[in-house]
Coordinates of C-alpha atoms and ligand atoms in Angstrom, one line a residue:
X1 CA 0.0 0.0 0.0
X2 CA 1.4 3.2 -0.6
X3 CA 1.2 5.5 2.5
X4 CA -0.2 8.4 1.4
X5 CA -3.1 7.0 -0.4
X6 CA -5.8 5.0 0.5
X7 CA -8.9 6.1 -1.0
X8 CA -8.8 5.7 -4.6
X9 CA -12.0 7.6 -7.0
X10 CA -12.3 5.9 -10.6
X11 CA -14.6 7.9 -13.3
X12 CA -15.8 6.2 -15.6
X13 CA -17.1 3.1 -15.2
X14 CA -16.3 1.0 -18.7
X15 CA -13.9 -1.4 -19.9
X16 CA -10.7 0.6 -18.5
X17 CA -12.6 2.5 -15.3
X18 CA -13.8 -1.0 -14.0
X19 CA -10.4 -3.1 -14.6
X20 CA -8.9 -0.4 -12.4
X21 CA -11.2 -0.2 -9.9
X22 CA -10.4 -3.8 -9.3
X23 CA -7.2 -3.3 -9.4
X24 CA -7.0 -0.9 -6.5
X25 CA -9.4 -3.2 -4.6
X26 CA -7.7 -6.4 -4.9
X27 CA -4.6 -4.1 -3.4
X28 CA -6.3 -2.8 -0.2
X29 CA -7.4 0.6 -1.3
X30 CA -11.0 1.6 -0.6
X31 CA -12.9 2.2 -4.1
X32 CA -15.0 4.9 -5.1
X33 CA -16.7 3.9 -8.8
X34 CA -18.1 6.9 -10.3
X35 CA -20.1 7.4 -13.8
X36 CA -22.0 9.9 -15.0
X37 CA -24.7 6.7 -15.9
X38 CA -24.9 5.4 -12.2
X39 CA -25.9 2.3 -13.3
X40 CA -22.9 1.8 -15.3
X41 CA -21.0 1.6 -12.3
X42 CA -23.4 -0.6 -10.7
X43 CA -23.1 -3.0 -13.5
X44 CA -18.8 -2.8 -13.5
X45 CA -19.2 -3.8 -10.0
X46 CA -21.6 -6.6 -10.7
X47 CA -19.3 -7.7 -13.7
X48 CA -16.2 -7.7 -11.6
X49 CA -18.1 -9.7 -8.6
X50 CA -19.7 -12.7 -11.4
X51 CA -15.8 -12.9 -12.6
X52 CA -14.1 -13.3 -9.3
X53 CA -17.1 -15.9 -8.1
X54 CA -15.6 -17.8 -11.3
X55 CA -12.2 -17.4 -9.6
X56 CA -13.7 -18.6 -5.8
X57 CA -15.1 -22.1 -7.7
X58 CA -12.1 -22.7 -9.6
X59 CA -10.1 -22.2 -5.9
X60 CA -8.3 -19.4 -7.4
X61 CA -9.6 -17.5 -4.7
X62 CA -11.0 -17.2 -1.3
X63 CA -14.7 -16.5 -0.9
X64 CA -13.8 -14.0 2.6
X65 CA -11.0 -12.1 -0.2
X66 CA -13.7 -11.7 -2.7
X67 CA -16.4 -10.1 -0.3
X68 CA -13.5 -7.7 1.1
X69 CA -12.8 -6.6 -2.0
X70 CA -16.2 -6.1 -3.5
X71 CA -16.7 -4.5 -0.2
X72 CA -13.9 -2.0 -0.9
X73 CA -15.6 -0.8 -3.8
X74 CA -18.4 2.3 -3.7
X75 CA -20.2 3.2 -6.4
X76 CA -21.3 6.1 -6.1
X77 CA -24.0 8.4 -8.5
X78 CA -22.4 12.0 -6.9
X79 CA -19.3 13.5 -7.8
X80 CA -19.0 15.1 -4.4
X81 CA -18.2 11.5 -3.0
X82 CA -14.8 12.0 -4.6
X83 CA -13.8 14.0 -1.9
X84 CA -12.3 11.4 0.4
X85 CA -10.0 10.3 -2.2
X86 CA -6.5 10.4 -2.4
X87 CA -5.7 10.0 -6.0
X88 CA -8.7 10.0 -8.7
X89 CA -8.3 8.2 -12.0
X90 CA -9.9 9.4 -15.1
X91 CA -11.3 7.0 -17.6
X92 CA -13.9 8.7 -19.4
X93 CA -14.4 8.9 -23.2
X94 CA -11.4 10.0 -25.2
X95 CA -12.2 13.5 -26.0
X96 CA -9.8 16.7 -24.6
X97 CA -13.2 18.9 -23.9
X98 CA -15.0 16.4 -21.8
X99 CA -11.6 15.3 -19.7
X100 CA -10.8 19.2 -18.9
X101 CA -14.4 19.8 -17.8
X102 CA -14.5 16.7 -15.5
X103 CA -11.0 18.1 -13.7
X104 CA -12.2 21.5 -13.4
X105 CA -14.9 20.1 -12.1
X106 CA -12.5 17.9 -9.5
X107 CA -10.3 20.6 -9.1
X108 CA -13.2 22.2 -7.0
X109 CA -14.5 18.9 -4.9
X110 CA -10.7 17.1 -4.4
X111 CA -8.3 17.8 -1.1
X112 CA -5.4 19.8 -1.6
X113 CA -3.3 17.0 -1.8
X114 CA -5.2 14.4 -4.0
X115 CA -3.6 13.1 -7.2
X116 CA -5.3 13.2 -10.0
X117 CA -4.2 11.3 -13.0
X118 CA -5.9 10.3 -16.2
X119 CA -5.7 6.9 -18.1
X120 CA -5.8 8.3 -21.5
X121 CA -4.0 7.0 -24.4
X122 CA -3.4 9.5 -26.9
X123 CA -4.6 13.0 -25.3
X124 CA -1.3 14.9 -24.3
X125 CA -1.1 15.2 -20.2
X126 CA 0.0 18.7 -21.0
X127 CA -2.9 19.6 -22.4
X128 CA -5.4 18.4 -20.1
X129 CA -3.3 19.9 -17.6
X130 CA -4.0 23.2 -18.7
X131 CA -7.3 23.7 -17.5
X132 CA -6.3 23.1 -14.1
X133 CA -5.4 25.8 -11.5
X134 CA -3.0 23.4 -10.1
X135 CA -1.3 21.1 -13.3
X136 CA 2.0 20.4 -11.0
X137 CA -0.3 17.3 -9.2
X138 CA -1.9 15.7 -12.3
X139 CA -0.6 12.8 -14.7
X140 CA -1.0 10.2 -16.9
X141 CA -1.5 6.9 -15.4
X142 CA -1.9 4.5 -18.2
X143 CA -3.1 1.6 -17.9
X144 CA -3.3 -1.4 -20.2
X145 CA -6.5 -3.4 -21.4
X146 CA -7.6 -5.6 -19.3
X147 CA -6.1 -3.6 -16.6
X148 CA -5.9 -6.5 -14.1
X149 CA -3.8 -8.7 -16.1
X150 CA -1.7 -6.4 -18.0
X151 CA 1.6 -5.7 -16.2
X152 CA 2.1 -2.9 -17.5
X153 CA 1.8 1.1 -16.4
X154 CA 3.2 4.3 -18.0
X155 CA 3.4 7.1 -15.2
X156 CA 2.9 10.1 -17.6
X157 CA 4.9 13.0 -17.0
X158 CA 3.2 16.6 -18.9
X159 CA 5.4 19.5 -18.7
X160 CA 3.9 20.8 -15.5
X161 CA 4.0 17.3 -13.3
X162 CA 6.1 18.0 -10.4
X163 CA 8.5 15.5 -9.2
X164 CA 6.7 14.7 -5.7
X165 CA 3.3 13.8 -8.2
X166 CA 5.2 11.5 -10.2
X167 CA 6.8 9.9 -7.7
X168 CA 4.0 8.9 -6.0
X169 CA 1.9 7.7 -8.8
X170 CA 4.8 5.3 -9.6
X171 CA 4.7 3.8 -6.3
X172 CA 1.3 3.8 -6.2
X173 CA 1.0 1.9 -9.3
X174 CA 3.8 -0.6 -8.1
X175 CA 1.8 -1.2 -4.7
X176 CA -0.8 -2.2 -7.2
X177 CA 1.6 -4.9 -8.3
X178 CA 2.5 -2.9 -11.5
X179 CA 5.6 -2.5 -13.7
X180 CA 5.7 1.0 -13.6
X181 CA 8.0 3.1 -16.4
X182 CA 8.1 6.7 -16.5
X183 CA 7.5 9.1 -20.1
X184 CA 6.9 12.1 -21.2
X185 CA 3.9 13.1 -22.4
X186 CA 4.9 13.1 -26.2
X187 CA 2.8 11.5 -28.9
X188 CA 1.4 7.6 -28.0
X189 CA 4.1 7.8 -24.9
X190 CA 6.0 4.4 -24.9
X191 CA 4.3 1.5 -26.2
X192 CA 1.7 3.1 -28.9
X193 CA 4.9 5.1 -30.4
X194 CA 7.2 2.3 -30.3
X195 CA 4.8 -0.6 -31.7
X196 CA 4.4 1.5 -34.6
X197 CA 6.7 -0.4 -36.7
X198 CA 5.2 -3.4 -35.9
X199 CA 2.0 -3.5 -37.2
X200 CA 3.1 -0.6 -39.9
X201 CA 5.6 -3.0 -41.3
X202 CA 3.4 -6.1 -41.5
X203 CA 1.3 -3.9 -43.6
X204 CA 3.5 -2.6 -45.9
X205 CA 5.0 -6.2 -46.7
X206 CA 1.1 -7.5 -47.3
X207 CA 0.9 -4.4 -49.6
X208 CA 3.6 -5.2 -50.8
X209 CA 2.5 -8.7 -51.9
X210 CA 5.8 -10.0 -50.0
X211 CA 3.7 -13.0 -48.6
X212 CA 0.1 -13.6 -47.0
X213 CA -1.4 -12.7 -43.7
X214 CA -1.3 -16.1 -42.4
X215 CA 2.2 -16.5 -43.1
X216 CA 3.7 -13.3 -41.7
X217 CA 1.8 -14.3 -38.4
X218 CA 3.3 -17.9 -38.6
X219 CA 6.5 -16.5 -38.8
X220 CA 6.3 -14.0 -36.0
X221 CA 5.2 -16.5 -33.6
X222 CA 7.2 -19.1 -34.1
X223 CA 10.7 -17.9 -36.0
X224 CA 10.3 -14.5 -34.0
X225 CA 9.0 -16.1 -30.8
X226 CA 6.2 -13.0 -30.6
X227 CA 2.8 -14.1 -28.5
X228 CA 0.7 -12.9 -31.2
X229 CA 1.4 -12.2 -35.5
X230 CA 0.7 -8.5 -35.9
X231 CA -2.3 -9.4 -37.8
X232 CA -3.6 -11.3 -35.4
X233 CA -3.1 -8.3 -33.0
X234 CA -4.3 -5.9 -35.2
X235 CA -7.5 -7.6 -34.8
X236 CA -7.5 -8.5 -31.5
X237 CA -7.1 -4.7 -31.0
X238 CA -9.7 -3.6 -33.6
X239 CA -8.8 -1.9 -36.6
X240 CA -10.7 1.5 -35.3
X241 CA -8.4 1.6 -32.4
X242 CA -5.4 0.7 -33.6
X243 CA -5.9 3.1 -37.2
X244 CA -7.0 5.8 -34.9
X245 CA -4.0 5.4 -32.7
X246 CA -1.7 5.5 -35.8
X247 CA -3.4 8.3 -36.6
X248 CA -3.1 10.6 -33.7
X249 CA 0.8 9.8 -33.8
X250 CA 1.1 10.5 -36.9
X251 CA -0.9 13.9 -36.8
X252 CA 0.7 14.8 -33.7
X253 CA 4.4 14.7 -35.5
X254 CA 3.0 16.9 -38.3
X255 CA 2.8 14.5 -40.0
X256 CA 5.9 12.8 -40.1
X257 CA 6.2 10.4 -42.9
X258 CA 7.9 7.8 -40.6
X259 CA 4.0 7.4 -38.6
X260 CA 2.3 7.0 -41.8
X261 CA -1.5 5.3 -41.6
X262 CA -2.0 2.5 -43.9
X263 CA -4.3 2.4 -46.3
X264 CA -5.3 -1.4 -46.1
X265 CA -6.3 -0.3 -42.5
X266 CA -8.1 2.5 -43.4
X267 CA -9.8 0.3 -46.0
X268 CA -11.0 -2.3 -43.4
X269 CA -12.0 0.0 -40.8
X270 CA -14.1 1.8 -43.9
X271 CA -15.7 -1.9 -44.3
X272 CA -16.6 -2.1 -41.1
X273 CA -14.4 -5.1 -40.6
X274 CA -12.7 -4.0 -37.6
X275 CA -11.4 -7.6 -36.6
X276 CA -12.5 -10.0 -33.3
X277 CA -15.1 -7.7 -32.3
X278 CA -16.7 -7.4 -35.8
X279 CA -15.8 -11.2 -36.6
X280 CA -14.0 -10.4 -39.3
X281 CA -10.6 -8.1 -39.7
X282 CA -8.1 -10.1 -41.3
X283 CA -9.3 -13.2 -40.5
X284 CA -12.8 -14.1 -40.2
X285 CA -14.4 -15.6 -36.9
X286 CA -17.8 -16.3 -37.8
X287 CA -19.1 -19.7 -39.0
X288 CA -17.5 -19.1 -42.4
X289 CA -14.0 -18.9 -40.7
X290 CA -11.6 -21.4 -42.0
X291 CA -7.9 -21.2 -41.7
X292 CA -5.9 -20.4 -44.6
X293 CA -3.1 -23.0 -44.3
X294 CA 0.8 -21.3 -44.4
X295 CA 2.8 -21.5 -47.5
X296 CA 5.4 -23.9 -47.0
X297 CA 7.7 -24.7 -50.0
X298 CA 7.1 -28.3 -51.7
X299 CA 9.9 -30.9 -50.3
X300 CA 12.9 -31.1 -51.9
X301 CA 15.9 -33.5 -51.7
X302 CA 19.6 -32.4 -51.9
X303 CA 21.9 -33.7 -54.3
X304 CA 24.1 -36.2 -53.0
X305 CA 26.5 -34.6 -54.3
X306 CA 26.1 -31.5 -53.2
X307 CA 28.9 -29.1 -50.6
X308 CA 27.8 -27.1 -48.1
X309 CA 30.6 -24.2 -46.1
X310 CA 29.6 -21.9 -43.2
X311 CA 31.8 -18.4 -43.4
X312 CA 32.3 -15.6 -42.1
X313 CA 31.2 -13.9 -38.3
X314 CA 28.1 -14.9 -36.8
X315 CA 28.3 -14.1 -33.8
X316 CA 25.1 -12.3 -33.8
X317 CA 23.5 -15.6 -34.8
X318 CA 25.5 -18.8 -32.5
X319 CA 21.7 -20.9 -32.9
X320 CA 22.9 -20.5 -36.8
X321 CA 25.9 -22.2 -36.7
X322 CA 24.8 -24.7 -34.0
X323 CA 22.0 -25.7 -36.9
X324 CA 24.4 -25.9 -39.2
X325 CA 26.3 -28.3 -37.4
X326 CA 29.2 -27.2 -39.7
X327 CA 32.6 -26.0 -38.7
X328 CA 33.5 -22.1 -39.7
X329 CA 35.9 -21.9 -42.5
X330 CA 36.7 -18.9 -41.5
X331 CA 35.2 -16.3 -39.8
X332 CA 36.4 -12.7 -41.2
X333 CA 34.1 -11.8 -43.9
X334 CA 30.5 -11.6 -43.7
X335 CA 28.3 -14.4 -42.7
X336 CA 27.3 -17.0 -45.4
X337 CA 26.1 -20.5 -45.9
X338 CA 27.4 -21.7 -48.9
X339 CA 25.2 -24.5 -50.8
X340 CA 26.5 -25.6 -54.0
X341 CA 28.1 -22.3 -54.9
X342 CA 24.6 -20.2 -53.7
X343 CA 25.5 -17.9 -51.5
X344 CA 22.9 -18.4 -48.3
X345 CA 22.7 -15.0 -46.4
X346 CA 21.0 -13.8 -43.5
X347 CA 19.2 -10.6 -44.4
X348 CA 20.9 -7.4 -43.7
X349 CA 18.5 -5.1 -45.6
X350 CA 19.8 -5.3 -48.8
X351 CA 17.9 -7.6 -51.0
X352 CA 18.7 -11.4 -52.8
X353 CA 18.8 -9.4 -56.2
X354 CA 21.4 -6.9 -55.4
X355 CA 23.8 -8.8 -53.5
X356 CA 23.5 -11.2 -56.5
X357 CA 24.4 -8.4 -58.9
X358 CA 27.1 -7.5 -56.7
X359 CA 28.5 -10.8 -55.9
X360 CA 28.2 -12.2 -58.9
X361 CA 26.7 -15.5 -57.8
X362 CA 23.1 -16.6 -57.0
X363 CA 22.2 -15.4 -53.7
X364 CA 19.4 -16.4 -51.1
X365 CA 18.4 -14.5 -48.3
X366 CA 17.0 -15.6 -44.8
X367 CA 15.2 -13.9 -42.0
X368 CA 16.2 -13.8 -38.6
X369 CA 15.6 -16.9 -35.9
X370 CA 15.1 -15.6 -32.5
X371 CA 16.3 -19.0 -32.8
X372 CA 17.7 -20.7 -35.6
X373 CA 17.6 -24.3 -33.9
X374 CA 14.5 -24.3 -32.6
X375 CA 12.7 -22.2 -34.8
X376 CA 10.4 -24.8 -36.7
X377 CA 10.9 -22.5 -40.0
X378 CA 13.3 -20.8 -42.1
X379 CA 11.9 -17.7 -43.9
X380 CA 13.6 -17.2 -47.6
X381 CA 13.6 -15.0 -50.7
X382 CA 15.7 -15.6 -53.8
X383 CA 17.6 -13.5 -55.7
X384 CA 15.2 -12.6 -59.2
X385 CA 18.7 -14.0 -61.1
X386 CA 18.6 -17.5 -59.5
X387 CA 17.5 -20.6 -61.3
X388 CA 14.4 -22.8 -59.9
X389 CA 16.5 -25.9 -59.2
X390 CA 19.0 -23.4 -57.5
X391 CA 16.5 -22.0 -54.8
X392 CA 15.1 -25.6 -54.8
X393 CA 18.9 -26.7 -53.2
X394 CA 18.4 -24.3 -51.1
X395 CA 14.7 -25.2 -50.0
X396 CA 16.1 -28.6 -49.6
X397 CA 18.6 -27.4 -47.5
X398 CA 16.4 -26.5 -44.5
X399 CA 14.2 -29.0 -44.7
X400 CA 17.2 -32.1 -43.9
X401 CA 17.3 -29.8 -41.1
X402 CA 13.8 -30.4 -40.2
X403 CA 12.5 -27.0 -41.1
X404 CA 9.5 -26.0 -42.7
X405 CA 10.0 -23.4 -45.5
X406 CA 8.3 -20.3 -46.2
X407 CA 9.8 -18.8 -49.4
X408 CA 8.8 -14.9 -49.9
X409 CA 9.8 -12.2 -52.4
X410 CA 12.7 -11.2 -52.5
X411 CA 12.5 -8.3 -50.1
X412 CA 15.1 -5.7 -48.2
X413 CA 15.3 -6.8 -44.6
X414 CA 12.8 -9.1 -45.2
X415 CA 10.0 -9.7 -41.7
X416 CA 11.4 -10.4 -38.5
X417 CA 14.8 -8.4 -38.7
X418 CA 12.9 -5.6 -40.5
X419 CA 10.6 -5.5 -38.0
X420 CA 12.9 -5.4 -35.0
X421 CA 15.4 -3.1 -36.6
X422 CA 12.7 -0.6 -36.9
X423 CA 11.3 -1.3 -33.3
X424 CA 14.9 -0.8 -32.4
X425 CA 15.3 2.4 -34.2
X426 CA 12.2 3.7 -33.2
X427 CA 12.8 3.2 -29.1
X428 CA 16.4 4.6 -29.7
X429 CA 14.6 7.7 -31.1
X430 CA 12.2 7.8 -28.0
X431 CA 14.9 7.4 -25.6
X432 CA 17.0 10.1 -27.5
X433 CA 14.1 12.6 -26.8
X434 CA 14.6 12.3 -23.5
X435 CA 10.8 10.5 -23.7
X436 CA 11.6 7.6 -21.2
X437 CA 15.0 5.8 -20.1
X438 CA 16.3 2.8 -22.2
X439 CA 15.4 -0.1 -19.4
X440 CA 12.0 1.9 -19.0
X441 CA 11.3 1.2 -22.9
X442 CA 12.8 -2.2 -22.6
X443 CA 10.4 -3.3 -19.7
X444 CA 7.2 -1.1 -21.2
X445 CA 7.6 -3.3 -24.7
X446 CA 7.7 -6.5 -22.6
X447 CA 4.9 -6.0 -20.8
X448 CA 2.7 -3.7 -22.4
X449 CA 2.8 -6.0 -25.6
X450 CA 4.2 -8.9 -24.8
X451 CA 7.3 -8.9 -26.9
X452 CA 9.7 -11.5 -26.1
X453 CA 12.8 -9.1 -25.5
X454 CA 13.3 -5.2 -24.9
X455 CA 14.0 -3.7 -28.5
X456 CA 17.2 -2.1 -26.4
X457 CA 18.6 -5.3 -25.4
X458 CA 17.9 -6.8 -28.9
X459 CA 19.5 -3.9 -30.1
X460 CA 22.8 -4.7 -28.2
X461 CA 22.3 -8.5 -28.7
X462 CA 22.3 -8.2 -32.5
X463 CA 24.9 -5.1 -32.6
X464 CA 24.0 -1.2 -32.9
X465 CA 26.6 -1.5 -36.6
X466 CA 24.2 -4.4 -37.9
X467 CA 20.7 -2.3 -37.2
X468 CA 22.3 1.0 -38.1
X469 CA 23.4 -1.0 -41.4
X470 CA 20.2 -2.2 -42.1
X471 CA 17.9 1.0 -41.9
X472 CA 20.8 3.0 -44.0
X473 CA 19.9 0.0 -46.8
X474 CA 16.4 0.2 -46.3
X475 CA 16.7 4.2 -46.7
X476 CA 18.8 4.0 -49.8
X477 CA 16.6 1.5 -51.1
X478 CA 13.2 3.1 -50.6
X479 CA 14.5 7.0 -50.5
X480 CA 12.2 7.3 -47.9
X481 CA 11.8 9.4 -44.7
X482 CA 10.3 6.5 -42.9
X483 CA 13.5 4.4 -42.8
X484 CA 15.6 7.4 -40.9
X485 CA 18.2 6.1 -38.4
X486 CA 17.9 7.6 -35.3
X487 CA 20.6 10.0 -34.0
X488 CA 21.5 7.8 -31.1
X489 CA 21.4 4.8 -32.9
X490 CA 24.8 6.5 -35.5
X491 CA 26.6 7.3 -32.3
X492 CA 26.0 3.4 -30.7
X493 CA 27.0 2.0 -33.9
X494 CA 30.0 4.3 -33.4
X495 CA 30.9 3.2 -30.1
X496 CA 30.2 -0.4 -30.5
Ligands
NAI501 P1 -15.6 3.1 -22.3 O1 -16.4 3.7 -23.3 O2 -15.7 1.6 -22.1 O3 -16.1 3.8 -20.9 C1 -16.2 5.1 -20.6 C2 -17.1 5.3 -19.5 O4 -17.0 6.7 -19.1 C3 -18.6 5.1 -19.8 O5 -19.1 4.2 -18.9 C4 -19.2 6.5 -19.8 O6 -20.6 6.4 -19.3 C5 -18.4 7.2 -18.8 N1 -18.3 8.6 -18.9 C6 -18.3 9.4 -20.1 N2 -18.2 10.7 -19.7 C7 -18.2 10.8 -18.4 C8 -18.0 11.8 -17.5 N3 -17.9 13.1 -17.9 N4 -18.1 11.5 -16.2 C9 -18.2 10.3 -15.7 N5 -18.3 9.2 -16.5 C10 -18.3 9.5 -17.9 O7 -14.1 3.6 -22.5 P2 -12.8 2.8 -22.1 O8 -12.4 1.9 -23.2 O9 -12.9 2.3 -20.7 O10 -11.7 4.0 -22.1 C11 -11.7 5.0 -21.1 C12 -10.4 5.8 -21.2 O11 -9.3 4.9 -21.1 C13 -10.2 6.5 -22.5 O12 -9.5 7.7 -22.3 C14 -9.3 5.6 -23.3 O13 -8.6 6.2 -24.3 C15 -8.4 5.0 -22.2 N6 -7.9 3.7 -22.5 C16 -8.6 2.7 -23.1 C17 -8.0 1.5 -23.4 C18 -8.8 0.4 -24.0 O14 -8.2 -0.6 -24.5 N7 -10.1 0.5 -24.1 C19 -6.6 1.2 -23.0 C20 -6.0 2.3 -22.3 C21 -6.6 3.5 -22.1

């Protein structure tokens, strides 16, 4: 508990108002539940009490627990009942007018000392802040949907937040059993500004016709190790939220070319397909659902003839070499596989067809393993120059190794390491802005969405030279603003 709160007000009673109420319940705060449709509250608590009964049959929990906390919570139909509380949390509808009327309205009921904190997800803290007489005590508290599973909270700083405010909202949030990281209020604060690239790049490669939705989530999940495919997520999300997000990043950097919406979203939201909730998105979850099967490549056999090498430095890749089971012939240029005089590379951001053109040889690439031996597939792309039978060697290739094969177009950095370099670049960025430390980011993307490392410690896993590599390809290659390596990320690569 922290000690100088224990009366909690939540307003707004919906999805986010009632997952937090329960939160501060279950950690010994007393509860007040306010909404300006009193029975909404009434039915959040209600909701909350017919899901913990669930978790008393299944022995979860204790029935004497349950009754405390449902005991702890008030709902309450007057705004004046706010006054006892200590901190209030603000989960009302989204919109900059309604929240600054609610805390002038607070302003006037709360004690001196009362936090007040908001759990919006795009509106600036600054902003709402600037209706108050007193902006040095609110913040962003941020929590993440369903708010009493998700780890996660961002403590969100606006220009006025005094130190002593967001102090105590961080311990508060950690009493509550939370990972609590600290940001500034700048557009979609940690995780919606540094996911970006994740579902932004899935997008572009569909649109790009590099392969199909059911194969890019394949490979996330089980070459990338990533709970969920991004289109899987982008459903889960809903297309609405998740377009409107990318939205209000991208309009809140002036439109900066690296935030830019996607049409096929825009498309689907325009349908009306906005994913799970909808029953169709992507996929489709209604009775006409079937699942598309992934595009594994025919099976192949290799020659018995045929001579395989491992060269170059892969350090950033040991599972490689341990797949390989081949000894290094030697380890100073750049990594290769070499099948039969095909050069086997893992992608760097330059694509099969270049490096073909350059090396004068046929040329495969490969996306990156989180890891190569136990990833159950190997994604490829071919050089345009290379002979069927010659990516077919190469097909066969990964399948003695007992891997499925999913063979895309030949595209720069491919999925996965395209993917993570720009999650990379795009937290170095954040962090460069001052917006939140580097273990903050690291812990936010872990468990705000799940990803199975910190972009930073990826980042230093794989090498700052290797990312810093790859965006400078994918910016030559494209021209584009989007693929802009971030200040911080040059002076790593310098350093490292
Ligand atoms: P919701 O629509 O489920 O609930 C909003 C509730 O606020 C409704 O019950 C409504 O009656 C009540 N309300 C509206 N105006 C009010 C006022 N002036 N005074 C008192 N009650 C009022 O919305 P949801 O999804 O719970 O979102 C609430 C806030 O949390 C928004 O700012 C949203 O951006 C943020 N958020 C939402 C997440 C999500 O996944 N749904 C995740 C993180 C933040």
């Amino acid at each position: 508990m922290s000690k100088s709160i224990q009366t909690v007000a939540v307003i707004g009673a919906g999805t986010m108002g009632a997952g937090i109420a329960q939160v501060a319940a279950q950690s010994g705060y007393q509860v007040v539940l306010f909404d300006l449709q009193p029975a909404k509250a009434q039915q959040a608590k209600a909701d909350i009490s017919a899901q913990l009964a669930k978790r008393v049959a299944r022995g979860k929990m204790e029935e004497a627990k349950r009754e405390t906390l449902l005991n702890a919570i008030e709902c309450s139909a007057i705004l004046q009942d706010v006054a006892k509380a200590d901190l209030v949390i603000e989960a009302i509808v989204e919109d900059l007018a309604a929240k600054q009327s609610l805390f002038r309205d607070l302003e006037a009921i709360c004690k001196e000392h009362c936090l007040l904190a908001s759990n919006t997800s795009s509106i600036s803290i600054t902003s709402i802040a600037s209706a108050l007489t007193q902006p040095e005590r609110f913040v962003g508290l941020h929590f993440f949907n369903p708010a009493p599973l998700m780890k996660l909270v961002e403590v969100v700083r606006g220009i006025a937040t005094n130190d002593e405010t967001c102090n105590t909202a961080k311990v508060w949030a950690e009493s509550c059993g939370k990972h609590a990281v600290v940001t500034r209020s700048l557009p979609g604060f940690i995780v919606n500004r540094v996911a970006r690239p994740f579902y932004a790049e899935a997008l572009r490669a569909l649109e790009m016709e590099v392969a199909q939705v059911q194969d890019i989530d394949y490979c996330f999940k089980q070459a990338g190790q990533f709970n969920m495919g991004p289109f899987e997520l982008m459903d889960l999300i809903g297309h609405d939220v998740n377009y409107a997000v990318t939205k209000s990043v991208y309009d809140a950097y002036y439109q900066d070319k690296r935030f830019l919406p996607s049409l096929t979203q825009k498309e689907l939201v325009d349908a009306g397909f906005l994913g799970r909730k909808s029953r169709r998105g992507f996929y489709r979850y209604d009775d006409s659902a079937s699942l598309s099967e992934v595009n594994f490549a025919s099976l192949h056999t290799l020659p018995d003839n045929a001579t395989c090498s491992l060269h170059g430095d892969w350090a950033f890749a040991p599972s490689f070499v341990e797949m390989t089971e081949l000894p290094l012939a030697d380890s100073t240029s750049s990594p290769y596989l070499n099948i039969n005089g095909i050069h086997v590379v893992p992608t760097q951001g330059i694509t099969a067809t270049q490096l073909s053109v350059s090396l004068a040889c046929p040329v495969v690439v490969f996306d990156y393993c989180q890891n190569y031996l136990n990833s159950p597939v190997m994604v490829i792309a071919p050089a345009m120059q290379n002979t069927e039978q010659q990516n077919q060697q190469v097909v066969a290739y990964f399948q003695s190794k007992g891997k499925q094969v999913l063979m895309v177009k030949d595209y720069p950095g491919l999925l996965i390491w395209r993917t993570w370099m720009m999650l990379i670049n795009e937290a170095l960025d954040l962090a460069n802005l001052g917006g939140a430390s580097m273990s903050d980011i690291d812990v936010a993307m872990k468990s705000g969405v799940n990803y199975p490392l910190g972009p930073i410690e990826q980042g230093e896993q794989l090498g700052w030279s290797s990312v810093l590599q790859t965006i400078t390809h994918l910016q030559h290659f494209y021209g584009e603003e989007r693929y802009r390596p971030s200040p911080l990320l040059r002076q790593l690569a310098l350093v490292s």
